[in-house]
Amino acid sequence: MSLIDKVLSRRSIRAYSEEKIPGHVLNKILEAGRQAPSAGNRQPWHFIAVTDKEIKEKLSWGRVNWFIKDAPLTIVGCANTVTGNWSIVDTTIALQNMVIAAWAMDVGSCWLGAFRENEVKNLLNIPEGWKVVALITFGYPAEGENRFPANFQEMRERLTKKKQIDEITGYNKF
Ligand SMILES: Cc1cc2nc3c(=O)[nH]c(=O)nc-3n(C[C@H](O)[C@H](O)[C@H](O)COP(=O)(O)O)c2cc1C
């Protein structure tokens, strides 16, 4: 599949097979973050690759992020807010680079905004001056049409329907 087809076929994956992510694949995912653009080339990010079962269980506290414990990898993206407002944008770009790079290697992922920042910071020893931007689960998709596990079925339409290009785009004016 070409890169453009990979970009267009990416969808949030919330059900993972038990297959681990090999080290060389993880390194490529991290490298995609490292190579991302950033304002003034400040690279104001720090990534925590969580693979430890107990830590993953502690992060899986709620209805919308319980699958952290089933994903072989969760990357926690942190932005150094001391360097200014762009740090959150920069870190977001780096994380999405990772998502696309992962999918190019058939590794699915899901962004998670549902986390308790203070708990995540305490659990992972994240210092003052750093903001947790997002958590992203990564793993090979489980077989079958189960990227929406049972407790997500009623949200399926809301979470998948995409707006049309003419709804979201203006040409030469808003
Ligand atoms: C910033 C952000 C936060 C999100 N938080 C969650 C979340 O907490 N739980 C979840 O299951 N999906 C979460 N998602 C995934 C969205 O639900 C998903 O991207 C959206 O429904 C579009 O579906 P798609 O990614 O398959 O195209 C989040 C996505 C983004 C970008």
Short mmCIF file of C-alpha atoms and ligand atoms in Angstrom, two decimals:
data_model
loop_
_atom_site.label_atom_id
_atom_site.label_comp_id
_atom_site.label_asym_id
_atom_site.label_seq_id
_atom_site.Cartn_x
_atom_site.Cartn_y
_atom_site.Cartn_z
CA MET A 1 0.00 0.00 0.00
CA SER A 2 1.33 3.46 -0.85
CA LEU A 3 1.96 6.04 1.86
CA ILE A 4 -1.07 8.08 0.78
CA ASP A 5 -3.27 4.98 1.05
CA LYS A 6 -1.85 4.33 4.50
CA VAL A 7 -2.61 7.90 5.59
CA LEU A 8 -6.16 7.67 4.25
CA SER A 9 -6.85 4.23 5.71
CA ARG A 10 -5.70 5.02 9.25
CA ARG A 11 -8.43 4.54 11.83
CA SER A 12 -8.30 4.37 15.60
CA ILE A 13 -7.71 0.79 16.65
CA ARG A 14 -8.95 -0.16 20.11
CA ALA A 15 -8.61 -3.94 19.99
CA TYR A 16 -5.16 -5.47 19.69
CA SER A 17 -3.70 -8.90 19.04
CA GLU A 18 -1.29 -10.31 21.61
CA GLU A 19 1.66 -9.87 19.26
CA LYS A 20 4.38 -7.68 20.78
CA ILE A 21 5.88 -4.79 18.86
CA PRO A 22 9.46 -5.74 17.91
CA GLY A 23 12.24 -3.43 19.08
CA HIS A 24 13.18 -2.30 15.58
CA VAL A 25 9.56 -1.32 14.87
CA LEU A 26 9.33 0.60 18.16
CA ASN A 27 12.57 2.39 17.29
CA LYS A 28 11.14 3.47 13.92
CA ILE A 29 8.00 4.79 15.64
CA LEU A 30 10.14 6.81 18.07
CA GLU A 31 12.35 7.96 15.22
CA ALA A 32 9.26 9.31 13.43
CA GLY A 33 8.61 11.43 16.52
CA ARG A 34 12.22 12.54 16.74
CA GLN A 35 12.22 13.72 13.11
CA ALA A 36 9.04 15.80 13.45
CA PRO A 37 9.14 19.56 12.84
CA SER A 38 9.05 21.90 15.83
CA ALA A 39 8.94 25.65 16.31
CA GLY A 40 12.50 26.98 16.35
CA ASN A 41 13.62 23.35 16.24
CA ARG A 42 13.19 23.31 20.03
CA GLN A 43 12.06 19.64 20.10
CA PRO A 44 10.26 20.35 23.37
CA TRP A 45 9.04 16.80 23.87
CA HIS A 46 9.67 13.72 25.91
CA PHE A 47 8.09 10.37 25.20
CA ILE A 48 7.52 7.56 27.68
CA ALA A 49 7.10 4.12 26.10
CA VAL A 50 5.03 2.11 28.55
CA THR A 51 5.15 -1.66 28.14
CA ASP A 52 5.05 -2.73 31.80
CA LYS A 53 1.87 -4.70 32.58
CA GLU A 54 1.32 -3.20 36.04
CA ILE A 55 1.77 0.37 34.84
CA LYS A 56 -0.55 -0.26 31.89
CA GLU A 57 -3.17 -1.61 34.28
CA LYS A 58 -2.89 1.49 36.44
CA LEU A 59 -3.35 3.70 33.38
CA SER A 60 -6.48 1.73 32.31
CA TRP A 61 -8.83 3.29 34.82
CA GLY A 62 -11.87 4.29 32.78
CA ARG A 63 -14.48 3.19 30.30
CA VAL A 64 -12.86 4.99 27.37
CA ASN A 65 -9.29 3.88 27.94
CA TRP A 66 -9.53 0.41 29.45
CA PHE A 67 -7.77 -1.01 26.38
CA ILE A 68 -4.42 0.47 27.49
CA LYS A 69 -3.90 -2.73 29.43
CA ASP A 70 -4.47 -4.86 26.31
CA ALA A 71 -2.22 -2.82 24.04
CA PRO A 72 1.43 -3.95 23.98
CA LEU A 73 2.62 -0.34 24.01
CA THR A 74 1.36 3.04 25.15
CA ILE A 75 3.37 6.16 24.38
CA VAL A 76 2.85 9.08 26.73
CA GLY A 77 3.65 12.36 25.00
CA CYS A 78 4.92 15.15 27.26
CA ALA A 79 5.52 18.78 26.28
CA ASN A 80 7.97 21.11 27.99
CA THR A 81 5.66 24.06 28.65
CA VAL A 82 8.55 26.18 29.92
CA THR A 83 9.64 26.61 26.29
CA GLY A 84 6.34 28.29 25.32
CA ASN A 85 2.93 27.65 23.81
CA TRP A 86 4.10 25.90 20.66
CA SER A 87 5.42 22.99 22.70
CA ILE A 88 1.98 21.39 22.81
CA VAL A 89 1.54 21.78 19.06
CA ASP A 90 5.05 20.44 18.43
CA THR A 91 4.48 17.41 20.64
CA THR A 92 1.12 16.75 18.98
CA ILE A 93 2.78 16.79 15.55
CA ALA A 94 5.46 14.38 16.76
CA LEU A 95 2.86 12.02 18.18
CA GLN A 96 0.83 12.02 14.97
CA ASN A 97 4.04 11.35 13.00
CA MET A 98 4.40 8.26 15.20
CA VAL A 99 0.81 7.22 14.52
CA ILE A 100 1.30 7.41 10.74
CA ALA A 101 4.72 5.73 10.87
CA ALA A 102 3.26 2.95 12.99
CA TRP A 103 0.38 2.40 10.57
CA ALA A 104 2.84 2.33 7.66
CA MET A 105 4.27 -0.72 9.46
CA ASP A 106 0.76 -2.15 10.12
CA VAL A 107 0.77 -1.13 13.78
CA GLY A 108 -2.58 0.35 14.80
CA SER A 109 -3.03 3.03 17.42
CA CYS A 110 -5.52 5.16 19.28
CA TRP A 111 -5.12 8.65 20.69
CA LEU A 112 -6.32 8.99 24.26
CA GLY A 113 -7.36 12.30 25.73
CA ALA A 114 -9.14 10.62 28.63
CA PHE A 115 -6.50 10.48 31.34
CA ARG A 116 -6.00 12.02 34.75
CA GLU A 117 -2.94 14.13 34.27
CA ASN A 118 -1.86 14.27 37.92
CA GLU A 119 -2.13 10.51 38.30
CA VAL A 120 -0.16 9.92 35.09
CA LYS A 121 2.51 12.39 36.20
CA ASN A 122 2.88 10.74 39.61
CA LEU A 123 2.90 7.23 38.22
CA LEU A 124 5.55 7.99 35.58
CA ASN A 125 7.69 10.50 37.51
CA ILE A 126 7.00 13.32 35.08
CA PRO A 127 8.68 16.47 36.44
CA GLU A 128 7.28 19.98 36.98
CA GLY A 129 7.17 22.09 33.84
CA TRP A 130 6.01 19.21 31.67
CA LYS A 131 2.45 18.73 30.42
CA VAL A 132 1.03 15.37 29.43
CA VAL A 133 -0.37 16.08 25.96
CA ALA A 134 -1.85 12.67 25.22
CA LEU A 135 -1.46 8.94 25.60
CA ILE A 136 -1.46 6.77 22.47
CA THR A 137 -1.92 3.02 22.49
CA PHE A 138 -0.13 0.99 19.82
CA GLY A 139 -0.45 -2.62 18.73
CA TYR A 140 -1.28 -4.91 15.85
CA PRO A 141 -5.03 -4.88 15.21
CA ALA A 142 -6.97 -7.87 16.48
CA GLU A 143 -8.42 -10.09 13.79
CA GLY A 144 -11.91 -9.35 12.50
CA GLU A 145 -14.16 -6.33 12.58
CA ASN A 146 -13.64 -5.59 16.23
CA ARG A 147 -11.93 -2.27 16.36
CA PHE A 148 -15.02 -1.26 18.36
CA PRO A 149 -15.24 -3.54 21.35
CA ALA A 150 -18.68 -4.28 22.85
CA ASN A 151 -18.88 -1.24 25.12
CA PHE A 152 -18.22 1.12 22.19
CA GLN A 153 -20.94 -0.11 19.83
CA GLU A 154 -23.43 2.65 20.62
CA MET A 155 -20.77 5.27 19.91
CA ARG A 156 -19.70 3.70 16.64
CA GLU A 157 -21.38 6.18 14.30
CA ARG A 158 -20.36 9.27 16.26
CA LEU A 159 -16.76 8.09 16.38
CA THR A 160 -16.41 7.16 12.73
CA LYS A 161 -18.46 9.56 10.57
CA LYS A 162 -16.24 12.06 8.76
CA LYS A 163 -17.32 15.52 7.60
CA GLN A 164 -17.23 16.20 3.86
CA ILE A 165 -14.41 18.28 2.33
CA ASP A 166 -16.80 21.13 1.42
CA GLU A 167 -18.00 21.32 5.03
CA ILE A 168 -14.51 21.85 6.39
CA THR A 169 -12.74 23.76 3.62
CA GLY A 170 -12.99 27.29 2.24
CA TYR A 171 -11.16 28.37 -0.87
CA ASN A 172 -9.57 31.79 -0.50
CA LYS A 173 -12.02 32.70 2.31
CA PHE A 174 -13.52 30.95 5.33
C1 LIG B 1 -6.92 14.41 21.06
C2 LIG B 1 -7.68 13.11 20.90
C3 LIG B 1 -8.21 12.47 22.02
C4 LIG B 1 -8.88 11.25 21.90
N1 LIG B 1 -9.29 10.60 23.03
C5 LIG B 1 -9.83 9.36 22.92
C6 LIG B 1 -10.13 8.62 24.10
O1 LIG B 1 -9.90 9.07 25.23
N2 LIG B 1 -10.66 7.37 23.95
C7 LIG B 1 -10.87 6.83 22.71
O2 LIG B 1 -11.30 5.68 22.64
N3 LIG B 1 -10.58 7.51 21.56
C8 LIG B 1 -10.06 8.75 21.65
N4 LIG B 1 -9.71 9.45 20.52
C9 LIG B 1 -9.92 8.85 19.20
C10 LIG B 1 -11.13 9.50 18.49
O3 LIG B 1 -12.33 9.02 19.05
C11 LIG B 1 -11.05 9.19 17.00
O4 LIG B 1 -9.87 9.74 16.46
C12 LIG B 1 -12.26 9.74 16.23
O5 LIG B 1 -13.44 9.11 16.66
C13 LIG B 1 -12.12 9.55 14.73
O6 LIG B 1 -11.96 8.18 14.42
P1 LIG B 1 -10.69 7.62 13.64
O7 LIG B 1 -9.46 7.94 14.48
O8 LIG B 1 -10.92 6.15 13.55
O9 LIG B 1 -10.62 8.32 12.32
C14 LIG B 1 -9.07 10.68 20.62
C15 LIG B 1 -8.56 11.34 19.49
C16 LIG B 1 -7.87 12.53 19.62
C17 LIG B 1 -7.26 13.18 18.39
#
